[in-house]
Short mmCIF file of C-alpha atoms in Angstrom, two decimals:
data_model
loop_
_atom_site.label_atom_id
_atom_site.label_comp_id
_atom_site.label_asym_id
_atom_site.label_seq_id
_atom_site.Cartn_x
_atom_site.Cartn_y
_atom_site.Cartn_z
CA MET O 793 46.22 -37.53 35.63
CA LYS O 794 43.05 -38.85 34.14
CA ASN O 795 42.93 -39.47 30.44
CA HIS O 796 40.07 -37.72 28.66
CA THR O 797 38.70 -39.40 25.58
CA THR O 798 36.32 -37.98 23.02
CA THR O 799 33.76 -40.19 21.39
CA THR O 800 31.57 -39.53 18.39
CA SER O 801 28.35 -41.19 17.46
CA PRO O 802 28.11 -43.44 14.39
CA ASP O 803 25.64 -40.96 12.88
CA ALA O 804 28.15 -38.12 13.20
CA ASP O 805 30.81 -40.26 11.53
CA ARG O 806 28.48 -41.01 8.64
CA VAL O 807 27.63 -37.31 8.16
CA THR O 808 31.33 -36.36 8.13
CA THR O 809 32.17 -39.10 5.63
CA ALA O 810 29.27 -38.14 3.36
CA SER O 811 30.24 -34.47 3.50
CA ARG O 812 33.76 -35.27 2.38
CA THR O 813 32.58 -37.65 -0.33
CA PHE O 814 30.32 -35.02 -1.93
CA ASP O 815 32.44 -31.99 -1.12
CA GLY O 816 32.42 -30.80 -4.73
CA ILE O 817 28.64 -30.51 -5.04
CA ARG O 818 27.42 -27.04 -6.06
CA VAL O 819 24.01 -25.64 -6.93
CA ARG O 820 22.95 -22.94 -9.35
CA ALA O 821 19.56 -21.59 -8.36
CA ALA O 822 17.55 -18.83 -9.98
CA GLN O 823 15.37 -16.83 -7.64
CA ILE O 824 11.76 -16.44 -8.76
CA GLY O 825 9.47 -13.84 -7.25
CA LEU O 826 6.05 -15.47 -6.86
CA TYR O 827 2.72 -13.96 -5.88
CA GLU O 828 3.62 -10.34 -6.37
CA THR O 829 1.33 -7.62 -5.00
CA PRO O 830 0.42 -5.23 -7.84
CA ILE O 831 0.42 -1.52 -7.02
CA LEU O 832 -0.34 0.93 -9.84
CA HIS O 833 1.09 4.43 -9.41
CA GLY O 834 0.47 7.04 -12.07
CA ARG O 835 0.07 10.76 -12.70
CA LEU O 836 -3.09 12.24 -14.20
CA ALA O 837 -2.18 14.23 -17.30
CA ASP O 838 -3.73 17.64 -17.97
CA ALA O 839 -5.68 17.37 -14.73
CA ALA O 840 -5.31 20.90 -13.35
CA ALA O 841 -8.96 21.81 -13.93
CA LEU O 842 -10.19 18.50 -12.51
CA THR O 843 -8.00 18.85 -9.42
CA ALA O 844 -9.16 22.43 -8.85
CA ALA O 845 -12.81 21.40 -9.08
CA LEU O 846 -12.26 18.55 -6.63
CA ARG O 847 -10.44 20.83 -4.22
CA THR O 848 -13.30 23.35 -4.23
CA ALA O 849 -15.92 20.66 -3.63
CA ILE O 850 -13.92 19.14 -0.78
CA LEU O 851 -13.25 22.43 1.01
CA ASP O 852 -16.93 23.37 0.76
CA ARG O 853 -17.86 20.04 2.32
CA TYR O 854 -15.10 20.32 4.91
CA ALA O 855 -16.57 23.61 6.13
CA ALA O 856 -20.07 22.18 6.46
CA ALA O 857 -19.88 18.52 7.49
CA PRO O 858 -18.43 16.76 10.54
CA SER O 859 -15.71 14.15 10.24
CA LEU O 860 -16.16 10.41 10.39
CA ALA O 861 -13.82 8.48 12.69
CA ARG O 862 -12.06 5.77 10.72
CA SER O 863 -8.29 5.32 10.42
CA ASN O 864 -7.81 9.10 10.55
CA VAL O 865 -6.08 10.64 13.56
CA GLY O 866 -6.28 14.44 13.71
CA GLY O 867 -7.68 14.72 10.20
CA TRP O 868 -11.10 15.15 8.58
CA HIS O 869 -12.72 12.16 6.85
CA SER O 870 -15.87 12.83 4.84
CA ALA O 871 -18.75 10.41 4.40
CA THR O 872 -18.25 7.89 1.60
CA ASP O 873 -20.83 9.56 -0.64
CA MET O 874 -18.52 12.00 -2.45
CA LEU O 875 -19.89 10.87 -5.81
CA ASP O 876 -23.16 12.50 -4.71
CA TRP O 877 -21.62 15.91 -3.99
CA GLY O 878 -18.28 15.96 -5.83
CA GLY O 879 -19.79 16.85 -9.21
CA PRO O 880 -18.55 15.78 -12.64
CA ALA O 881 -14.92 15.93 -11.49
CA ALA O 882 -15.53 13.21 -8.91
CA THR O 883 -17.26 11.05 -11.51
CA ALA O 884 -14.35 11.52 -13.93
CA LEU O 885 -11.85 10.54 -11.23
CA ALA O 886 -13.84 7.41 -10.37
CA ASP O 887 -14.00 6.42 -14.04
CA THR O 888 -10.22 6.83 -14.33
CA ALA O 889 -9.59 4.68 -11.26
CA VAL O 890 -11.91 1.96 -12.59
CA LYS O 891 -9.97 1.90 -15.87
CA MET O 892 -6.80 1.24 -13.87
CA ALA O 893 -8.55 -1.52 -11.92
CA LYS O 894 -9.72 -3.18 -15.14
CA ARG O 895 -6.14 -3.34 -16.39
CA ALA O 896 -5.03 -5.19 -13.27
CA SER O 897 -8.03 -7.53 -12.88
CA HIS O 898 -8.99 -10.93 -14.27
CA PHE O 899 -12.24 -12.81 -13.79
CA ASP O 900 -12.55 -16.46 -14.79
CA GLY O 901 -15.27 -16.75 -17.40
CA ARG O 902 -15.94 -13.00 -17.44
CA ASP O 903 -14.51 -9.99 -19.23
CA ALA O 904 -13.16 -7.35 -16.85
CA ALA O 905 -14.20 -4.68 -19.35
CA THR O 906 -17.87 -5.69 -19.21
CA VAL O 907 -18.17 -6.36 -15.47
CA GLU O 908 -20.25 -3.77 -13.62
CA TRP O 909 -17.93 -1.81 -11.35
CA THR O 910 -18.88 0.20 -8.26
CA VAL O 911 -17.04 2.99 -6.45
CA LYS O 912 -17.35 4.51 -2.99
CA MET O 913 -15.44 7.77 -2.62
CA TRP O 914 -14.50 10.04 0.26
CA ALA O 915 -12.21 12.99 0.98
CA ASN O 916 -9.47 13.46 3.55
CA VAL O 917 -8.16 16.78 4.85
CA SER O 918 -5.09 16.38 7.05
CA PRO O 919 -3.68 19.37 8.95
CA PRO O 920 -0.13 19.29 10.38
CA GLY O 921 0.36 16.31 12.66
CA ALA O 922 -2.50 14.28 11.19
CA LEU O 923 -2.00 10.66 10.14
CA ASN O 924 -3.87 7.51 9.19
CA MET O 925 -3.35 4.35 11.20
CA SER O 926 -2.55 1.08 9.46
CA HIS O 927 -5.71 -0.50 8.10
CA ALA O 928 -7.23 -2.42 5.18
CA HIS O 929 -10.49 -2.11 3.24
CA PRO O 930 -12.28 -5.45 3.70
CA GLY O 931 -15.10 -6.57 1.44
CA VAL O 932 -13.94 -4.89 -1.79
CA LEU O 933 -11.38 -5.70 -4.48
CA TRP O 934 -9.35 -2.51 -4.91
CA ALA O 935 -8.54 0.69 -3.04
CA ALA O 936 -7.27 3.91 -4.59
CA VAL O 937 -6.09 7.34 -3.51
CA TYR O 938 -5.73 10.58 -5.47
CA TYR O 939 -3.56 13.41 -4.17
CA ILE O 940 -4.79 16.98 -4.51
CA ASP O 941 -2.57 18.99 -2.15
CA MET O 942 0.54 17.81 -0.30
CA GLY O 943 0.75 20.80 2.03
CA THR O 944 4.02 22.71 2.43
CA PRO O 945 7.11 20.74 3.48
CA PRO O 946 9.24 22.03 6.36
CA ALA O 947 12.37 24.05 5.61
CA GLU O 948 14.46 21.17 6.97
CA GLY O 949 13.84 17.51 7.63
CA GLU O 950 11.22 15.12 6.33
CA ALA O 951 7.84 16.28 5.10
CA GLY O 952 6.10 13.16 6.35
CA GLY O 953 2.68 12.20 5.08
CA GLU O 954 3.94 9.23 3.06
CA LEU O 955 1.60 6.44 2.06
CA PHE O 956 3.02 3.20 3.43
CA PHE O 957 2.27 -0.46 2.80
CA GLU O 958 2.91 -3.41 5.12
CA ASP O 959 4.22 -6.73 3.85
CA PRO O 960 1.15 -9.02 4.18
CA ARG O 961 3.44 -11.99 4.85
CA PHE O 962 5.29 -10.26 7.67
CA PRO O 963 3.36 -11.51 10.73
CA VAL O 964 4.19 -15.16 10.02
CA PRO O 965 8.02 -14.99 10.17
CA PHE O 966 7.81 -12.30 12.86
CA MET O 967 6.11 -14.76 15.20
CA ARG O 968 9.03 -17.16 14.73
CA LEU O 969 12.01 -14.77 14.70
CA PRO O 970 11.52 -10.97 14.66
CA GLY O 971 14.84 -10.25 12.96
CA PHE O 972 14.25 -12.61 10.03
CA ARG O 973 13.77 -11.12 6.55
CA LEU O 974 13.38 -12.69 3.13
CA VAL O 975 15.97 -11.69 0.55
CA GLY O 976 14.30 -10.28 -2.58
CA ILE O 977 15.23 -10.76 -6.22
CA ASP O 978 17.29 -7.56 -5.93
CA GLY O 979 19.51 -9.30 -3.39
CA GLN O 980 18.37 -7.06 -0.53
CA PRO O 981 16.45 -8.00 2.61
CA GLN O 982 12.80 -7.18 2.14
CA PRO O 983 11.50 -4.52 4.55
CA VAL O 984 8.33 -5.11 6.51
CA GLU O 985 7.08 -1.70 5.36
CA ARG O 986 7.50 0.30 2.18
CA ARG O 987 6.79 3.99 1.82
CA LEU O 988 5.58 5.34 -1.50
CA PRO O 989 6.57 8.94 -2.33
CA THR O 990 3.65 10.77 -3.95
CA GLU O 991 2.91 14.20 -5.39
CA ALA O 992 -0.20 16.21 -6.18
CA GLY O 993 -1.86 14.70 -9.24
CA ASP O 994 -0.78 11.13 -8.42
CA LEU O 995 -3.29 8.28 -8.46
CA VAL O 996 -2.40 5.05 -6.64
CA LEU O 997 -4.34 1.77 -6.93
CA PHE O 998 -3.69 -1.29 -4.76
CA PRO O 999 -5.46 -4.43 -3.50
CA ALA O 1000 -7.96 -3.47 -0.82
CA TRP O 1001 -6.75 -6.23 1.52
CA LEU O 1002 -3.23 -4.77 1.64
CA ARG O 1003 -2.66 -3.04 4.97
CA HIS O 1004 -1.60 0.57 4.56
CA GLY O 1005 -1.57 3.92 6.31
CA VAL O 1006 -0.23 7.47 6.19
CA ARG O 1007 2.70 8.80 8.20
CA PRO O 1008 2.22 12.03 10.21
CA HIS O 1009 2.14 15.25 8.18
CA LEU O 1010 5.24 17.15 9.34
CA GLY O 1011 4.86 20.23 7.16
CA THR O 1012 2.43 23.13 7.22
CA GLY O 1013 -0.89 23.68 5.50
CA ASP O 1014 -3.49 21.01 4.85
CA ARG O 1015 -2.90 17.86 2.85
CA ILE O 1016 -5.93 16.96 0.74
CA SER O 1017 -6.61 13.59 -0.85
CA ILE O 1018 -9.45 11.42 -2.12
CA ALA O 1019 -9.81 7.72 -1.31
CA MET O 1020 -11.91 5.12 -3.12
CA ASN O 1021 -13.19 1.60 -2.62
CA ILE O 1022 -13.58 -0.15 -5.98
CA ASP O 1023 -15.56 -3.35 -6.37
CA VAL O 1024 -17.76 -5.26 -8.83
CA LYS O 1025 -21.36 -6.43 -8.68
CA GLY O 1026 -22.02 -10.13 -8.60
#
C-alpha cells in the first residue's frame, strides 16, 4: 500500500496559530442606518369638501380629454396642467404638499420657507386591472400623490393598487449575487420592494428620483388619485 501524506502550507499554519492565539476576541458593534430615504405619509384632516371638489373636477376632465401615455397601463392620465382646471381645491392641495416638502428640505445658504416652489399636477383614473409601471420623476426634487377614491375591494383576496417603492441600492448587489440582502436595523433582511398601504384622503411625499409604481387594481370601480411634481426655482 502507498502511504498518503497531507501537507499544509506555511501560510495555513500561521493562520491556524493566529486563530488559536486570539480565539477569545469578540466585537460589539452597533448598527447605524445611514442615508435614509424620507417618505412622508399623512392624512388630510377635514378634507371631505376638498376631496369632493377634486373628484368632480377630475371626472369632468376625464369625460372630455384623452389620456397621456406615461407609466399608466390601462388607466387615464391627464395632462400635467391640473392647476389650470382643478380650481381652488387643486391649489389648496398643491399648497399642502409644498408645506410637507419644506419640512423635509434643506438648502445650503437658503431658507426652505422662502424658496420659490413650483408644482405640476395631474390626475389618474384607474379602472379594474390598471397599473403604473415602475418609474421615477427626473428633473425635480419631490413627487407626491393624493388619494381620492380607492375603488371597491374584492370580496376575497387582495385589493391590489398599492403604491410600491424600489430600493435604489438594489441593482448593485443584484448584479453580484441576486439572493443577497442587507440586514436592516430591525434585524430583518431588507426587501428590494416595499408596498405602502394607502386610503382615500392620504397624501404621500417622496424624493422624485425614487423609483415607484402602482400594483394592478384588483377590485371594482375606478381608483382616482392626483400626482404632483414639486420643485424650486433657481
